[in-house]
PDB file of C-alpha atoms in Angstrom:
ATOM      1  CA  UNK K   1      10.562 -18.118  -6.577  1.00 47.00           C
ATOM      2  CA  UNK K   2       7.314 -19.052  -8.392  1.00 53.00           C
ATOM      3  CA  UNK K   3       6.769 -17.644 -12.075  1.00 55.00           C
ATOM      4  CA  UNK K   4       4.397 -15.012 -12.052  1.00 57.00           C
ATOM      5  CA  UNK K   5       1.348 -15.791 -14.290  1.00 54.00           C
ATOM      6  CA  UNK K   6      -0.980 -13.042 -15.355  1.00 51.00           C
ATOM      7  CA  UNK K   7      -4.344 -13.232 -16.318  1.00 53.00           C
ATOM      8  CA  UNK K   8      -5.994 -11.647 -19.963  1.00 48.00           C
ATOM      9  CA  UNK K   9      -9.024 -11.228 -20.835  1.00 48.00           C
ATOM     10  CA  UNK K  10      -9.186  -9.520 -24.438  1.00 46.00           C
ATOM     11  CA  UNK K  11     -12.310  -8.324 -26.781  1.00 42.00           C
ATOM     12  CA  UNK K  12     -11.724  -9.129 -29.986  1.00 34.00           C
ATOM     13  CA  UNK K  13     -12.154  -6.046 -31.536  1.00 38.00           C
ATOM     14  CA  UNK K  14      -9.130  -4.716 -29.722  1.00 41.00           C
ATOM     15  CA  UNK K  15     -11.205  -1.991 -27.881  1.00 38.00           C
ATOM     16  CA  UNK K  16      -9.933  -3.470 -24.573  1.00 47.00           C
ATOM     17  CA  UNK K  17      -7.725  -5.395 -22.759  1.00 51.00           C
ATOM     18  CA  UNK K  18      -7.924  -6.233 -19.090  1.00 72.00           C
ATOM     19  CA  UNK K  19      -4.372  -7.657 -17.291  1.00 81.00           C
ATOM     20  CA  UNK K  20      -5.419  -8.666 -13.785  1.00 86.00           C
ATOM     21  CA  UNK K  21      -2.363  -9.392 -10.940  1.00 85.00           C
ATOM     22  CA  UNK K  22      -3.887 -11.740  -8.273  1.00 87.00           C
ATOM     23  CA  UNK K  23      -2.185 -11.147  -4.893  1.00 89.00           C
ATOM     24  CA  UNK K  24      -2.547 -14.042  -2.501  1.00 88.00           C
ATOM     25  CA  UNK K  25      -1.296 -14.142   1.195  1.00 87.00           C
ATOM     26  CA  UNK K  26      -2.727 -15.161   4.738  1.00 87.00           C
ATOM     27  CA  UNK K  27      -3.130 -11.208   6.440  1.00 83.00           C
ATOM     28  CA  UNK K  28      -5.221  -8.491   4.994  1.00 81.00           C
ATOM     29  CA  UNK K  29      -3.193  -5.365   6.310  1.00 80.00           C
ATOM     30  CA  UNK K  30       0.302  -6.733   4.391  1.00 86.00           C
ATOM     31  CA  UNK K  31      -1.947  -7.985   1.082  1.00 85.00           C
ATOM     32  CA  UNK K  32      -2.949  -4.778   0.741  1.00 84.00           C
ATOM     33  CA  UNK K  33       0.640  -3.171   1.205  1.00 88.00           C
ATOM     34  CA  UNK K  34       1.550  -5.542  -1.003  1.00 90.00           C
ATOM     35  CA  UNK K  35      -0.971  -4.458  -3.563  1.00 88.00           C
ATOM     36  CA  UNK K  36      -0.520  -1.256  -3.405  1.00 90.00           C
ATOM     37  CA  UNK K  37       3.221  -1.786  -4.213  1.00 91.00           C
ATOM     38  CA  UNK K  38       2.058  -4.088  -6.967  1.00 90.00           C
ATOM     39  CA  UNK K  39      -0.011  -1.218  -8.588  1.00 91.00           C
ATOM     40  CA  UNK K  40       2.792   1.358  -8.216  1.00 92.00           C
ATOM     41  CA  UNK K  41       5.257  -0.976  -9.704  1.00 91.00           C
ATOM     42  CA  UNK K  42       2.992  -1.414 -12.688  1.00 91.00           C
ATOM     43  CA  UNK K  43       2.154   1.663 -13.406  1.00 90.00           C
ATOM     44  CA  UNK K  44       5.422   2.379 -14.650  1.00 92.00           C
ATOM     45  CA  UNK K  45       5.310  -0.178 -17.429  1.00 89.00           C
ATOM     46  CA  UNK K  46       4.833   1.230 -20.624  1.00 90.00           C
ATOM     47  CA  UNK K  47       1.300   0.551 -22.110  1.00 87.00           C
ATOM     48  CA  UNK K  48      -0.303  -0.063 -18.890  1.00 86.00           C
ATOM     49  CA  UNK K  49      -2.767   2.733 -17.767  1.00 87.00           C
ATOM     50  CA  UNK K  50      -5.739   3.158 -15.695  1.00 87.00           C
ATOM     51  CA  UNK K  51      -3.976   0.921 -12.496  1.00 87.00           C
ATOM     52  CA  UNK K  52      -6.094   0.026  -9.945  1.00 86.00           C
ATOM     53  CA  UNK K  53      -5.867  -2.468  -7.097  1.00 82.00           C
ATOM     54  CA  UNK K  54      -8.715  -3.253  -4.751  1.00 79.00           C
ATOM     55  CA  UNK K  55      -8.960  -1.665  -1.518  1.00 69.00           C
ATOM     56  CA  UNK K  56      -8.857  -3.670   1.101  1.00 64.00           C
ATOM     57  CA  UNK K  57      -9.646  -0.889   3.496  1.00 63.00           C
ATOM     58  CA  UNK K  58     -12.708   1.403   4.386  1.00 65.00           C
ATOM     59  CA  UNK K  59     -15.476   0.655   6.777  1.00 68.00           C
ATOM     60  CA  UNK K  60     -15.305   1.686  10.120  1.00 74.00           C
ATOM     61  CA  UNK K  61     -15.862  -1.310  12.627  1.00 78.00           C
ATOM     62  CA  UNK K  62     -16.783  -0.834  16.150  1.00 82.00           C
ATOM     63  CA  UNK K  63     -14.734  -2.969  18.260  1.00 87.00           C
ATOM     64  CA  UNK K  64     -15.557  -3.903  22.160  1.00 90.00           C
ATOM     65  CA  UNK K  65     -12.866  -5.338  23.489  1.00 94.00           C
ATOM     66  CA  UNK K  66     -13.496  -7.135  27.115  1.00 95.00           C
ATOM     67  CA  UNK K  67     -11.328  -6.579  29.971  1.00 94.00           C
ATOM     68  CA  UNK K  68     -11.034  -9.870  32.011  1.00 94.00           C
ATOM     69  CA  UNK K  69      -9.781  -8.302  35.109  1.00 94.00           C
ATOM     70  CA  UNK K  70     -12.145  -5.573  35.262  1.00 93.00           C
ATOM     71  CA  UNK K  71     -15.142  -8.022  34.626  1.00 93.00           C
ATOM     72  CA  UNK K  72     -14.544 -10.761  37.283  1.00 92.00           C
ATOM     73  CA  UNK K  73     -14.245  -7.527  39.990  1.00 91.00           C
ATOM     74  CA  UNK K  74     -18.458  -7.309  38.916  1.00 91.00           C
ATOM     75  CA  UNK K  75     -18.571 -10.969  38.526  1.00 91.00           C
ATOM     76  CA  UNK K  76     -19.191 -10.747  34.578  1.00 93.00           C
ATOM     77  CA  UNK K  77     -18.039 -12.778  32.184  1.00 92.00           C
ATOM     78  CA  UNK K  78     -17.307 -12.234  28.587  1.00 93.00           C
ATOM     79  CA  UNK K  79     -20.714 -14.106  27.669  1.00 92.00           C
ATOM     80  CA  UNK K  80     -22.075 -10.955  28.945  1.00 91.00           C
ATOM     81  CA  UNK K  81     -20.598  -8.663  26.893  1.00 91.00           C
ATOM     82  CA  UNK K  82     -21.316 -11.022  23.775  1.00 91.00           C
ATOM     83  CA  UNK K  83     -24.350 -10.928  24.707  1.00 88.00           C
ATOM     84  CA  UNK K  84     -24.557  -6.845  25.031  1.00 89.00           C
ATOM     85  CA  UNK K  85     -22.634  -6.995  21.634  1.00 87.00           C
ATOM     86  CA  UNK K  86     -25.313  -9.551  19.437  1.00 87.00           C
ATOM     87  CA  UNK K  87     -28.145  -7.276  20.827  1.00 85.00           C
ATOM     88  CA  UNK K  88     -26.487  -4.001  19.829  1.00 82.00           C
ATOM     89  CA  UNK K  89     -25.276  -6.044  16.078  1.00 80.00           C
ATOM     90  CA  UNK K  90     -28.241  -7.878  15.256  1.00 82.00           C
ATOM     91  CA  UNK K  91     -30.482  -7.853  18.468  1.00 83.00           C
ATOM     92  CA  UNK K  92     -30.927 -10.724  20.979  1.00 83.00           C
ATOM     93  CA  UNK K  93     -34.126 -13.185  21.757  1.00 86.00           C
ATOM     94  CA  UNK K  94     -35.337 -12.562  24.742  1.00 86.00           C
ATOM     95  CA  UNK K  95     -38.754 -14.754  24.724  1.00 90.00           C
ATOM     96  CA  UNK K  96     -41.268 -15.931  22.772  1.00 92.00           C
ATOM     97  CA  UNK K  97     -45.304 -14.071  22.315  1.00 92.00           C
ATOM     98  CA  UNK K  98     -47.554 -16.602  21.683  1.00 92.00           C
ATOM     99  CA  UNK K  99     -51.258 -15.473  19.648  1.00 90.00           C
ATOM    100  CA  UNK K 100     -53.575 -18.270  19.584  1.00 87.00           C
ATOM    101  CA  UNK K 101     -52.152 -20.878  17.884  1.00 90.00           C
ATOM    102  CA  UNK K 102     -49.022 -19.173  16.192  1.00 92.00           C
ATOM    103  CA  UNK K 103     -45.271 -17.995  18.375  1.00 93.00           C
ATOM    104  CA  UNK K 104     -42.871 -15.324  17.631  1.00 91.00           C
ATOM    105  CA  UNK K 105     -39.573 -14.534  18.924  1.00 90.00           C
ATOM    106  CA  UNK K 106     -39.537 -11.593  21.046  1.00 89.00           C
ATOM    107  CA  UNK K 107     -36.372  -9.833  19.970  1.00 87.00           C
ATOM    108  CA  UNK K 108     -34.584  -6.989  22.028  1.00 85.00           C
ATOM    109  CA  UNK K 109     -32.175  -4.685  19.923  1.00 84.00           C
ATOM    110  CA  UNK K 110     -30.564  -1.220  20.691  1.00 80.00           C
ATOM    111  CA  UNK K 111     -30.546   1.128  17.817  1.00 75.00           C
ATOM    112  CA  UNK K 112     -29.481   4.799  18.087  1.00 67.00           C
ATOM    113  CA  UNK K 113     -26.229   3.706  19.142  1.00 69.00           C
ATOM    114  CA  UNK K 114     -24.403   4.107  15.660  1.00 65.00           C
ATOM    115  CA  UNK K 115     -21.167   5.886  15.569  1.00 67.00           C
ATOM    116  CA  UNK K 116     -21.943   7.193  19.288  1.00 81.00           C
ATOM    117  CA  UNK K 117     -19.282   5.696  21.472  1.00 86.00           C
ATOM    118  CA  UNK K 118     -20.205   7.602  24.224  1.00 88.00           C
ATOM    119  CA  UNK K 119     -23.551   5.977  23.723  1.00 87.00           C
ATOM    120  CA  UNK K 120     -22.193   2.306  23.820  1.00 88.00           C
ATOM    121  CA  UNK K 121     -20.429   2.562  26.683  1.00 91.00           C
ATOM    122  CA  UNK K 122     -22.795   4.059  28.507  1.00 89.00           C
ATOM    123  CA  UNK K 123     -24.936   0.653  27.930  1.00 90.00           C
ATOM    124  CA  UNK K 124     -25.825  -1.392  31.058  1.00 91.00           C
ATOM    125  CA  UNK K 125     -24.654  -4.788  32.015  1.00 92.00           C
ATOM    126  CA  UNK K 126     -26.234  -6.193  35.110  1.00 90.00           C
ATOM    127  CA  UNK K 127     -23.281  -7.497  37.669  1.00 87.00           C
ATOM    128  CA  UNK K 128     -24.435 -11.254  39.734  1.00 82.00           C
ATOM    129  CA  UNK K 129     -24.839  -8.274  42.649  1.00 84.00           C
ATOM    130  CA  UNK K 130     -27.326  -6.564  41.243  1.00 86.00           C
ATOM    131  CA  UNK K 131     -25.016  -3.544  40.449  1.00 90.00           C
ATOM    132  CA  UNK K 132     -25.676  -1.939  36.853  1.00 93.00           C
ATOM    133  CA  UNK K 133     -21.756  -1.595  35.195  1.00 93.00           C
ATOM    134  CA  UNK K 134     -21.624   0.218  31.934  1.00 94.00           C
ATOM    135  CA  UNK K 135     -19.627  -1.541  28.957  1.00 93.00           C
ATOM    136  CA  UNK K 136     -17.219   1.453  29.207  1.00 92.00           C
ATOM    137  CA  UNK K 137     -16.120   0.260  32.835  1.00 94.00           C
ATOM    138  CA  UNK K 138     -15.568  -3.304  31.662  1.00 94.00           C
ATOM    139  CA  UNK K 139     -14.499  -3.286  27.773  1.00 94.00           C
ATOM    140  CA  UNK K 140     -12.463  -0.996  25.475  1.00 93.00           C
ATOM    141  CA  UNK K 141     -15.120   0.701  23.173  1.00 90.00           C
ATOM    142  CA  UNK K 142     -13.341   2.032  19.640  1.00 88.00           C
ATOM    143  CA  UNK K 143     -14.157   2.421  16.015  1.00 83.00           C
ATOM    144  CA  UNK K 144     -11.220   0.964  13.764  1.00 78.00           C
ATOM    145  CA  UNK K 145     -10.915   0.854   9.913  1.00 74.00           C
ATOM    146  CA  UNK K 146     -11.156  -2.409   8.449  1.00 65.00           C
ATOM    147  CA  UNK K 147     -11.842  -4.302   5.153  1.00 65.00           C
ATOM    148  CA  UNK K 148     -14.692  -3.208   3.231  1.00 62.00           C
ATOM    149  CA  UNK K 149     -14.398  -6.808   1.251  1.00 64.00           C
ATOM    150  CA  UNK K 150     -12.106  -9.928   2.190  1.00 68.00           C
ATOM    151  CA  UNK K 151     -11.741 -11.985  -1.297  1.00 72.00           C
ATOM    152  CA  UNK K 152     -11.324 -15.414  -1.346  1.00 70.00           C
ATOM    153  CA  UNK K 153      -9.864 -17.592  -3.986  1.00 74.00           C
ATOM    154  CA  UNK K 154      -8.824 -21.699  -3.261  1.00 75.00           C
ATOM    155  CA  UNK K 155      -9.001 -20.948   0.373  1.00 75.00           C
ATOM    156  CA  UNK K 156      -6.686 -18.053   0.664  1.00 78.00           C
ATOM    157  CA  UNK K 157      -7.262 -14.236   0.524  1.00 84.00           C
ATOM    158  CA  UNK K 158      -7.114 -12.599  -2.169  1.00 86.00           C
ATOM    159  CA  UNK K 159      -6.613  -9.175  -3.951  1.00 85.00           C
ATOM    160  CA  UNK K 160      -6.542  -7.456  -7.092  1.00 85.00           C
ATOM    161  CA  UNK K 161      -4.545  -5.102  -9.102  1.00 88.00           C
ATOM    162  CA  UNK K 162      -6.013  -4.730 -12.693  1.00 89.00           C
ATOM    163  CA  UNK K 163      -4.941  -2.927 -15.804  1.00 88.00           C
ATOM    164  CA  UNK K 164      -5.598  -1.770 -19.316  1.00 88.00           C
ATOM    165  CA  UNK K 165      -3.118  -1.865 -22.079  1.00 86.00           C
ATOM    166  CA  UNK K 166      -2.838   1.084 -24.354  1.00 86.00           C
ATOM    167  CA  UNK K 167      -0.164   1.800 -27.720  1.00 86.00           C
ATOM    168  CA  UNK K 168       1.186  -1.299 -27.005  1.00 85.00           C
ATOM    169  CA  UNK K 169       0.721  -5.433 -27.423  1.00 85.00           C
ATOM    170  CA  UNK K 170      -0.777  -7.316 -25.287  1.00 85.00           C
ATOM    171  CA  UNK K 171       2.136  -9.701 -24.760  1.00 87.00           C
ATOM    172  CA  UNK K 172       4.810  -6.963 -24.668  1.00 87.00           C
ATOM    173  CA  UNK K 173       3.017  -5.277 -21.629  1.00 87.00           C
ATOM    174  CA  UNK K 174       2.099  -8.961 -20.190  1.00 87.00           C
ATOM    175  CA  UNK K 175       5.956  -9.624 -20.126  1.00 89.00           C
ATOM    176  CA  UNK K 176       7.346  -6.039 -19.029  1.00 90.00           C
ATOM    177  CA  UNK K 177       4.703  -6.589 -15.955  1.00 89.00           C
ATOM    178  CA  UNK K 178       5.845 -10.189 -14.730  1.00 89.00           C
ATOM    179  CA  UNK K 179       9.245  -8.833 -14.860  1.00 90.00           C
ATOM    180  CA  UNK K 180       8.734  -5.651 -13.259  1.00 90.00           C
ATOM    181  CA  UNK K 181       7.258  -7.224 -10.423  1.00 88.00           C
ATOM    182  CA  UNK K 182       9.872 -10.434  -9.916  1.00 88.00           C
ATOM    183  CA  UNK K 183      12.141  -7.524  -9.919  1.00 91.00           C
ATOM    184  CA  UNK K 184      10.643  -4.831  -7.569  1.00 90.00           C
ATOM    185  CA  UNK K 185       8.370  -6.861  -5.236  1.00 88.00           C
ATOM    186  CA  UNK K 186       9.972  -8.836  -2.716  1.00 89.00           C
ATOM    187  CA  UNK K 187       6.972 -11.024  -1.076  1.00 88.00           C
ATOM    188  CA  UNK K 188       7.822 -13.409   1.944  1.00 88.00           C
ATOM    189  CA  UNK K 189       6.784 -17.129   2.328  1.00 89.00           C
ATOM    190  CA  UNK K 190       2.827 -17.206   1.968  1.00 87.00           C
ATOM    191  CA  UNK K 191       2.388 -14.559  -0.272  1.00 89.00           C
ATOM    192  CA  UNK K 192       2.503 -15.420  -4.282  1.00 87.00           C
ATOM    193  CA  UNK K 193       0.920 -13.518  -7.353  1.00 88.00           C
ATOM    194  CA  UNK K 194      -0.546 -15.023 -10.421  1.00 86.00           C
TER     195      UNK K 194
END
């Protein structure tokens, strides 16, 4: 087990004192479990108020997940459904216009598709037949929650849980958190907090 080493940063005039807990480990869903411990833990040292890790979660993603089986019946590949998927994102070139002497990329994009499922799997992919398949036929079409913001710090994710210290010293509340935490938090192999 690694020492736990918290981080201070102090104004002199004593109006405020900020006690940061970096979280490190390799998957987002546990880091934040683990955070969320980590605040919970640390709210019950005395002196430490307003607690507050970062949240890890709270953007809904839409995910299209291809089914192989289902595409080679149509004689798709997944390259069409990434393809479906970067126009829908971001849009997809398609051509280029030329006027006179300059060229632009002709780019197709489908908008009015935003939060409407329904709407994205209704969207066409052209089989080798000729036969039109909608994405819904071919890929499973969800909304999931995911991470609003993945940290980074020396190549591994990262997360936060941050503190003020109130009625107490600094060092006092610096040394009743590292032991709370070696105490309470059990982290497996990957995971370490500083």
């Amino acid at each position: 087990s690694q020492p736990i080493q918290m981080r201070t940063n102090e104004l002199i005039a004593g109006v405020r004192s900020d006690i940061a807990a970096q979280l490190y480990g390799p998957d987002l869903a546990e880091l934040q479990q683990f955070t969320d411990q980590i605040a919970r833990v640390l709210s019950k040292v005395p002196g430490a108020v307003d607690v507050r890790g970062t949240q890890g979660t709270g953007l809904s993603y839409l995910r299209i997940k291809p089914d192989r089986a289902r595409l080679a019946r149509y004689g798709l590949t997944v390259e069409d459904v990434n393809v479906l998927t970067e126009t829908i994102a971001v849009g997809h070139q398609s051509g280029i216009v030329f006027e006179h002497d300059r060229r632009f990329d002709l780019v197709v994009k489908v908008s009015g598709v935003s939060g409407n499922l329904d709407s994205v799997r209704a969207l066409p992919l052209k089989a080798s037949t000729g036969q039109v398949v909608p994405l819904g036929d071919v890929a499973e079409v969800k909304l999931e929650k995911g991470p609003a913001l993945v940290n980074r710090d020396r190549q591994s994710r990262r997360s936060t849980v941050e503190l003020n210290v109130r009625d107490r010293d600094l060092v006092s509340v610096v040394n009743d958190a590292k032991a709370a935490v070696e105490r309470e938090v059990q982290l497996p192999v990957g995971y370490h907090v500083e």
